[in-house]
């Protein structure tokens, strides 16, 4: 006979022990400098690929950690977070497979994105019943029936497996690793990233600043964007997302949702296969920047050319420009203490500002996810490339 009181007590004891273990693990991360307090009960991750992400800690009446609430934005439609990764993320969600797996089908299953999308006529209710909207359709998940977006007649659905399949060749022939995969916003966007085995090392034997290369493919099912493949270098220490700024080196390929759009996958496959060559050129240019000294006045000139202010600008615009100028100046001086006052430090400062400090326009996803998505989708690529090229001119 089962003693329900004993079972209940054992269950609660287990829950309390789990909570205490989580609290101890969290405090250990604070003590190691992996997270920092940014507001009452709000913390920012400082290390790893999750650097810059923010989470909230709920405490009990005694001030002890009771629950960690992640603002991850991952799809949880099927009851668990739609995420596969080789490394545990800061929010502790998803299927973690150390070392990764080699097959696309297994990646899709573990990431919970092995579903398909159908395009159905858009219907609406009117006085005389249900009508069909001319030339309008709804994209629908076939596993749940959830609507993802409204699209036009020419919109072509790209199934997850079809878009991501072309990366399998890189895994098979270049020893690339399936790094992560998942879905955001209920499945409206899905993504897969590969880690390239060859990393970039800036100033080998000196700074030894290592940058790991990733290839990311993003597919939108809500009609908001094309499918895209992106070359994304991530810095191990601070998680910056500077792109390749090598002259004439493409780092992004958009694939429109049209009947002929998937033909571009072959071109994307060819270009992505050249990533290692682009990385070599990028590494050489970054090492040129390391060897080029830069005066404070030169850095100020760089800021002024990246963010120009018209002569008839309002007082508010000028005040914003001054605040941005002062913040960047402080960041450059601070990084110079560790890296030296060089063109490379200037580029690092601009990249860090764009990725982690510049204000994010409020979005329904929330600031943290909007910032991460902007980094992945390259919202500041143009400014980063301009900064890189201007600084590179000083090396010649």
Coordinates of C-alpha atoms in Angstrom, one line a residue:
X1 CA 0.0 0.0 0.0
X2 CA 1.3 3.4 -1.0
X3 CA 1.7 6.0 1.8
X4 CA 0.5 9.2 0.1
X5 CA 1.8 11.4 2.9
X6 CA 5.3 9.9 2.7
X7 CA 5.2 10.2 -1.1
X8 CA 4.1 13.8 -0.9
X9 CA 6.9 14.6 1.6
X10 CA 9.5 12.9 -0.5
X11 CA 8.3 14.8 -3.6
X12 CA 8.4 18.2 -1.9
X13 CA 11.9 17.4 -0.4
X14 CA 13.1 16.6 -3.9
X15 CA 11.7 19.9 -5.2
X16 CA 13.3 21.8 -2.4
X17 CA 16.7 20.1 -3.0
X18 CA 16.4 20.9 -6.7
X19 CA 15.6 24.5 -6.0
X20 CA 18.6 24.8 -3.6
X21 CA 20.9 23.2 -6.2
X22 CA 19.7 25.7 -8.8
X23 CA 20.2 28.6 -6.4
X24 CA 23.8 27.4 -5.6
X25 CA 24.6 27.0 -9.3
X26 CA 23.3 30.5 -10.0
X27 CA 25.3 32.0 -7.2
X28 CA 28.4 30.2 -8.5
X29 CA 27.9 31.8 -11.9
X30 CA 27.6 35.3 -10.3
X31 CA 30.8 34.6 -8.3
X32 CA 32.7 33.5 -11.4
X33 CA 31.7 36.7 -13.2
X34 CA 29.6 34.9 -15.8
X35 CA 26.6 37.1 -15.1
X36 CA 26.1 40.6 -13.8
X37 CA 23.2 42.4 -12.1
X38 CA 21.7 45.1 -14.4
X39 CA 18.5 45.9 -12.5
X40 CA 16.7 44.6 -9.4
X41 CA 16.5 40.8 -10.0
X42 CA 17.6 41.2 -13.7
X43 CA 20.9 39.8 -14.8
X44 CA 22.9 39.8 -18.1
X45 CA 25.0 36.9 -19.3
X46 CA 28.7 38.0 -19.8
X47 CA 30.4 35.0 -21.2
X48 CA 30.0 32.5 -24.0
X49 CA 27.8 32.6 -27.1
X50 CA 24.9 33.7 -24.9
X51 CA 26.7 37.0 -23.9
X52 CA 24.3 39.9 -23.8
X53 CA 21.1 37.9 -23.0
X54 CA 19.1 39.0 -20.0
X55 CA 17.0 37.0 -17.6
X56 CA 14.9 37.6 -14.5
X57 CA 15.3 35.9 -11.1
X58 CA 12.3 35.4 -8.9
X59 CA 13.1 35.2 -5.1
X60 CA 11.2 34.1 -2.1
X61 CA 10.5 36.2 1.0
X62 CA 13.9 35.4 2.4
X63 CA 15.6 36.6 -0.8
X64 CA 16.6 33.1 -2.0
X65 CA 16.5 32.2 -5.7
X66 CA 13.2 30.5 -6.3
X67 CA 12.9 30.6 -10.1
X68 CA 15.0 31.8 -13.1
X69 CA 12.7 33.1 -15.9
X70 CA 14.4 33.1 -19.3
X71 CA 13.3 35.5 -22.1
X72 CA 14.3 33.1 -24.8
X73 CA 11.5 33.5 -27.4
X74 CA 11.8 29.8 -28.4
X75 CA 8.8 28.0 -29.7
X76 CA 7.1 25.9 -27.0
X77 CA 4.0 24.9 -29.0
X78 CA 4.7 21.1 -28.6
X79 CA 5.2 21.4 -24.9
X80 CA 9.0 21.8 -24.8
X81 CA 11.4 24.3 -26.2
X82 CA 12.2 23.8 -29.9
X83 CA 15.9 23.8 -29.7
X84 CA 18.8 21.5 -30.4
X85 CA 22.3 22.6 -29.3
X86 CA 25.8 21.1 -28.7
X87 CA 26.3 23.3 -25.7
X88 CA 23.9 24.1 -22.8
X89 CA 22.4 27.6 -23.3
X90 CA 22.0 30.1 -20.4
X91 CA 18.2 29.3 -20.2
X92 CA 18.9 25.6 -19.8
X93 CA 16.3 24.6 -22.4
X94 CA 16.3 22.3 -25.4
X95 CA 18.0 19.0 -26.4
X96 CA 21.7 19.2 -25.6
X97 CA 23.9 16.8 -27.5
X98 CA 27.6 17.2 -26.6
X99 CA 29.7 16.9 -29.7
X100 CA 26.6 17.2 -31.9
X101 CA 25.1 14.7 -34.4
X102 CA 25.8 14.2 -38.0
X103 CA 22.4 13.8 -39.7
X104 CA 20.0 16.5 -40.7
X105 CA 17.0 14.3 -39.9
X106 CA 18.2 13.8 -36.3
X107 CA 18.8 17.5 -36.0
X108 CA 15.3 18.4 -37.1
X109 CA 13.8 15.9 -34.8
X110 CA 15.8 17.0 -31.7
X111 CA 15.1 20.6 -32.5
X112 CA 11.4 19.9 -32.9
X113 CA 11.3 21.4 -36.4
X114 CA 10.6 18.2 -38.3
X115 CA 7.1 19.4 -39.2
X116 CA 5.9 20.8 -42.5
X117 CA 3.9 23.9 -43.6
X118 CA 0.8 24.0 -45.8
X119 CA -0.7 27.0 -47.6
X120 CA -4.4 27.3 -47.1
X121 CA -7.0 29.8 -48.5
X122 CA -7.6 32.7 -46.2
X123 CA -11.2 32.8 -45.0
X124 CA -13.3 35.4 -43.2
X125 CA -16.8 35.7 -41.7
X126 CA -19.3 38.0 -43.2
X127 CA -23.1 38.5 -42.8
X128 CA -23.9 35.8 -45.3
X129 CA -21.4 33.3 -44.0
X130 CA -17.7 32.4 -44.6
X131 CA -16.0 34.0 -47.6
X132 CA -12.6 33.4 -49.3
X133 CA -10.1 36.3 -49.5
X134 CA -9.0 36.7 -53.1
X135 CA -5.3 36.0 -53.6
X136 CA -4.6 35.6 -49.9
X137 CA -3.5 32.5 -48.1
X138 CA -2.5 31.4 -44.6
X139 CA 0.6 29.3 -43.9
X140 CA -0.2 26.6 -41.4
X141 CA 1.8 24.1 -39.4
X142 CA 0.7 20.6 -40.3
X143 CA 1.5 19.2 -36.9
X144 CA -0.6 21.6 -34.8
X145 CA -2.8 23.4 -37.3
X146 CA -1.5 26.8 -36.0
X147 CA -1.5 29.7 -38.4
X148 CA 1.9 31.2 -39.0
X149 CA 1.2 34.1 -41.4
X150 CA -0.7 35.5 -44.3
X151 CA 0.9 35.4 -47.7
X152 CA 0.1 36.1 -51.4
X153 CA -0.7 33.7 -54.2
X154 CA 2.9 33.6 -55.6
X155 CA 4.4 32.8 -52.2
X156 CA 6.1 29.4 -52.2
X157 CA 6.4 27.4 -49.0
X158 CA 9.9 26.2 -48.3
X159 CA 9.8 23.1 -46.1
X160 CA 12.4 23.1 -43.3
X161 CA 14.2 20.0 -44.4
X162 CA 14.4 21.2 -48.0
X163 CA 16.0 24.5 -47.0
X164 CA 18.4 23.0 -44.5
X165 CA 19.3 19.9 -46.5
X166 CA 22.0 21.6 -48.6
X167 CA 24.2 22.1 -45.5
X168 CA 24.6 18.4 -45.1
X169 CA 27.2 18.4 -47.9
X170 CA 29.3 20.8 -45.8
X171 CA 29.0 18.5 -42.8
X172 CA 30.0 15.5 -44.8
X173 CA 32.9 17.1 -46.8
X174 CA 34.3 19.8 -44.4
X175 CA 33.9 18.2 -41.0
X176 CA 31.5 21.0 -40.0
X177 CA 29.3 20.4 -36.9
X178 CA 25.6 20.9 -36.5
X179 CA 25.8 23.5 -33.8
X180 CA 22.2 24.4 -33.1
X181 CA 18.7 24.4 -34.6
X182 CA 15.3 25.5 -33.4
X183 CA 12.2 27.7 -33.9
X184 CA 11.1 31.1 -32.7
X185 CA 7.7 32.8 -32.3
X186 CA 5.6 29.7 -32.5
X187 CA 7.5 28.4 -35.6
X188 CA 7.2 31.6 -37.6
X189 CA 11.0 31.5 -38.0
X190 CA 13.3 28.4 -37.9
X191 CA 17.1 28.3 -38.0
X192 CA 20.0 26.0 -38.2
X193 CA 23.7 26.8 -37.6
X194 CA 26.9 24.9 -38.4
X195 CA 30.3 25.4 -36.8
X196 CA 33.2 25.4 -39.1
X197 CA 36.2 23.5 -37.7
X198 CA 38.8 26.2 -38.7
X199 CA 38.7 29.2 -36.4
X200 CA 40.4 32.6 -36.9
X201 CA 43.1 33.7 -34.4
X202 CA 44.0 37.4 -34.3
X203 CA 47.5 38.3 -33.2
X204 CA 48.6 34.8 -32.6
X205 CA 51.1 34.7 -29.7
X206 CA 50.0 38.1 -28.5
X207 CA 46.2 38.8 -28.0
X208 CA 45.4 35.3 -29.2
X209 CA 41.8 36.6 -29.9
X210 CA 40.0 33.6 -31.3
X211 CA 36.9 33.9 -33.5
X212 CA 34.8 30.8 -34.4
X213 CA 33.0 30.7 -37.7
X214 CA 29.4 29.7 -38.1
X215 CA 27.0 29.3 -41.0
X216 CA 23.4 30.0 -40.2
X217 CA 20.4 29.4 -42.3
X218 CA 17.1 31.1 -41.4
X219 CA 13.7 30.3 -42.9
X220 CA 10.6 32.4 -42.3
X221 CA 7.2 30.9 -42.6
X222 CA 5.1 34.0 -42.0
X223 CA 5.8 35.9 -45.1
X224 CA 8.0 38.5 -43.3
X225 CA 11.3 37.7 -44.9
X226 CA 13.2 35.6 -47.4
X227 CA 15.0 32.4 -46.4
X228 CA 18.6 33.4 -45.8
X229 CA 22.0 31.9 -45.3
X230 CA 24.5 33.9 -43.3
X231 CA 28.2 33.6 -42.5
X232 CA 28.6 34.6 -38.9
X233 CA 31.9 34.8 -37.0
X234 CA 31.3 34.8 -33.2
X235 CA 34.1 35.9 -30.8
X236 CA 34.4 33.3 -28.0
X237 CA 35.0 35.8 -25.2
X238 CA 32.4 38.4 -25.8
X239 CA 30.0 37.0 -28.3
X240 CA 30.3 39.8 -30.8
X241 CA 28.8 39.0 -34.2
X242 CA 31.0 40.9 -36.6
X243 CA 30.5 39.8 -40.2
X244 CA 33.1 39.3 -42.9
X245 CA 34.1 42.7 -44.3
X246 CA 36.6 41.3 -46.8
X247 CA 36.2 43.1 -50.1
X248 CA 33.8 41.4 -52.5
X249 CA 33.2 38.5 -50.1
X250 CA 29.5 37.7 -49.8
X251 CA 28.3 36.8 -46.4
X252 CA 24.6 36.6 -47.0
X253 CA 22.4 35.0 -49.6
X254 CA 18.6 35.7 -49.7
X255 CA 16.3 33.1 -51.2
X256 CA 12.9 34.6 -52.0
X257 CA 9.8 32.4 -51.4
X258 CA 9.0 32.0 -55.1
X259 CA 8.7 28.9 -57.4
X260 CA 12.3 29.4 -58.7
X261 CA 13.7 30.6 -55.3
X262 CA 15.1 27.2 -54.3
X263 CA 17.3 27.2 -57.4
X264 CA 19.4 29.7 -55.6
X265 CA 20.3 27.0 -53.0
X266 CA 22.9 25.7 -55.4
X267 CA 24.6 29.1 -55.6
X268 CA 24.4 29.4 -51.8
X269 CA 26.0 25.9 -51.5
X270 CA 28.9 27.0 -53.7
X271 CA 29.5 30.2 -51.9
X272 CA 29.3 28.7 -48.5
X273 CA 31.9 26.2 -49.5
X274 CA 34.4 29.1 -50.0
X275 CA 34.0 30.2 -46.4
X276 CA 37.4 29.0 -45.3
X277 CA 39.0 31.1 -48.1
X278 CA 37.1 34.2 -47.0
X279 CA 38.2 33.5 -43.4
X280 CA 41.8 33.4 -44.3
X281 CA 41.6 36.8 -46.0
X282 CA 39.6 38.2 -43.1
X283 CA 42.2 37.0 -40.6
X284 CA 45.0 38.7 -42.6
X285 CA 43.1 42.0 -42.6
X286 CA 42.3 41.9 -38.9
X287 CA 46.0 41.3 -38.2
X288 CA 46.8 44.4 -40.2
X289 CA 44.5 46.3 -37.9
X290 CA 46.2 45.0 -34.8
X291 CA 49.5 46.4 -36.1
X292 CA 48.1 49.8 -36.8
X293 CA 48.2 52.4 -34.0
X294 CA 45.2 54.8 -33.7
X295 CA 45.0 58.2 -31.9
X296 CA 41.9 59.2 -29.9
X297 CA 41.2 61.9 -32.5
X298 CA 41.3 59.3 -35.2
X299 CA 38.7 57.3 -33.4
X300 CA 36.5 60.3 -32.9
X301 CA 36.7 61.0 -36.6
X302 CA 35.6 57.4 -37.3
X303 CA 32.5 57.9 -35.0
X304 CA 31.6 61.1 -36.8
X305 CA 31.8 59.5 -40.2
X306 CA 29.8 56.5 -39.2
X307 CA 27.1 58.6 -37.5
X308 CA 26.9 61.9 -39.3
X309 CA 24.8 64.7 -37.9
X310 CA 23.3 67.3 -40.2
X311 CA 24.0 71.0 -39.6
X312 CA 20.3 71.7 -39.1
X313 CA 19.8 68.7 -36.7
X314 CA 17.5 69.3 -33.8
X315 CA 18.7 69.7 -30.2
X316 CA 17.5 66.2 -29.4
X317 CA 19.4 64.6 -32.3
X318 CA 22.6 66.4 -31.2
X319 CA 22.1 65.4 -27.6
X320 CA 21.8 61.7 -28.7
X321 CA 24.9 62.0 -30.8
X322 CA 26.9 63.5 -27.9
X323 CA 25.8 60.6 -25.6
X324 CA 26.7 58.0 -28.2
X325 CA 30.1 59.8 -28.8
X326 CA 30.9 59.8 -25.1
X327 CA 29.9 56.2 -24.6
X328 CA 32.0 55.0 -27.5
X329 CA 34.9 57.1 -26.3
X330 CA 34.7 55.5 -22.9
X331 CA 34.5 52.0 -24.4
X332 CA 37.5 52.6 -26.7
X333 CA 39.6 53.9 -23.8
X334 CA 38.6 50.9 -21.6
X335 CA 39.3 48.3 -24.3
X336 CA 42.6 50.1 -25.1
X337 CA 43.9 49.2 -21.7
X338 CA 43.7 45.5 -22.6
X339 CA 44.2 45.5 -26.4
X340 CA 46.3 48.6 -27.0
X341 CA 45.3 51.7 -28.9
X342 CA 45.0 50.2 -32.4
X343 CA 42.7 50.1 -35.4
X344 CA 41.6 46.6 -34.2
X345 CA 40.5 48.0 -30.8
X346 CA 38.5 50.6 -32.6
X347 CA 36.7 48.0 -34.7
X348 CA 36.1 45.8 -31.6
X349 CA 34.6 48.9 -29.9
X350 CA 32.2 49.7 -32.7
X351 CA 31.1 46.1 -33.0
X352 CA 30.6 45.7 -29.3
X353 CA 28.5 48.9 -29.2
X354 CA 26.3 47.9 -32.2
X355 CA 25.7 44.4 -30.8
X356 CA 25.2 45.0 -27.1
X357 CA 24.8 48.7 -26.3
X358 CA 22.9 50.5 -29.0
X359 CA 19.2 51.0 -28.2
X360 CA 16.9 48.5 -29.7
X361 CA 13.6 49.7 -31.2
X362 CA 10.8 48.1 -29.1
X363 CA 9.3 45.0 -30.7
X364 CA 6.7 42.5 -29.7
X365 CA 9.5 39.9 -29.2
X366 CA 11.0 42.0 -26.3
X367 CA 14.3 43.9 -26.4
X368 CA 16.5 40.9 -25.6
X369 CA 15.2 38.7 -28.4
X370 CA 15.0 41.6 -30.8
X371 CA 18.7 42.4 -30.1
X372 CA 19.7 38.8 -30.7
X373 CA 17.6 38.5 -33.8
X374 CA 19.1 41.8 -35.2
X375 CA 22.6 40.4 -34.6
X376 CA 21.8 37.1 -36.4
X377 CA 20.0 38.8 -39.3
X378 CA 22.7 41.4 -39.7
X379 CA 20.8 44.6 -39.0
X380 CA 24.1 46.5 -38.5
X381 CA 26.2 44.8 -41.1
X382 CA 26.6 48.0 -43.2
X383 CA 28.0 50.1 -40.3
X384 CA 30.3 47.3 -39.3
X385 CA 31.6 46.9 -42.9
X386 CA 32.1 50.7 -43.3
X387 CA 34.0 50.8 -40.0
X388 CA 36.2 47.9 -41.1
X389 CA 37.0 49.4 -44.5
X390 CA 37.7 52.9 -43.1
X391 CA 40.1 51.5 -40.6
X392 CA 41.7 49.2 -43.1
X393 CA 42.6 52.3 -45.2
X394 CA 44.8 53.5 -42.3
X395 CA 47.0 50.3 -42.7
X396 CA 48.1 51.3 -46.2

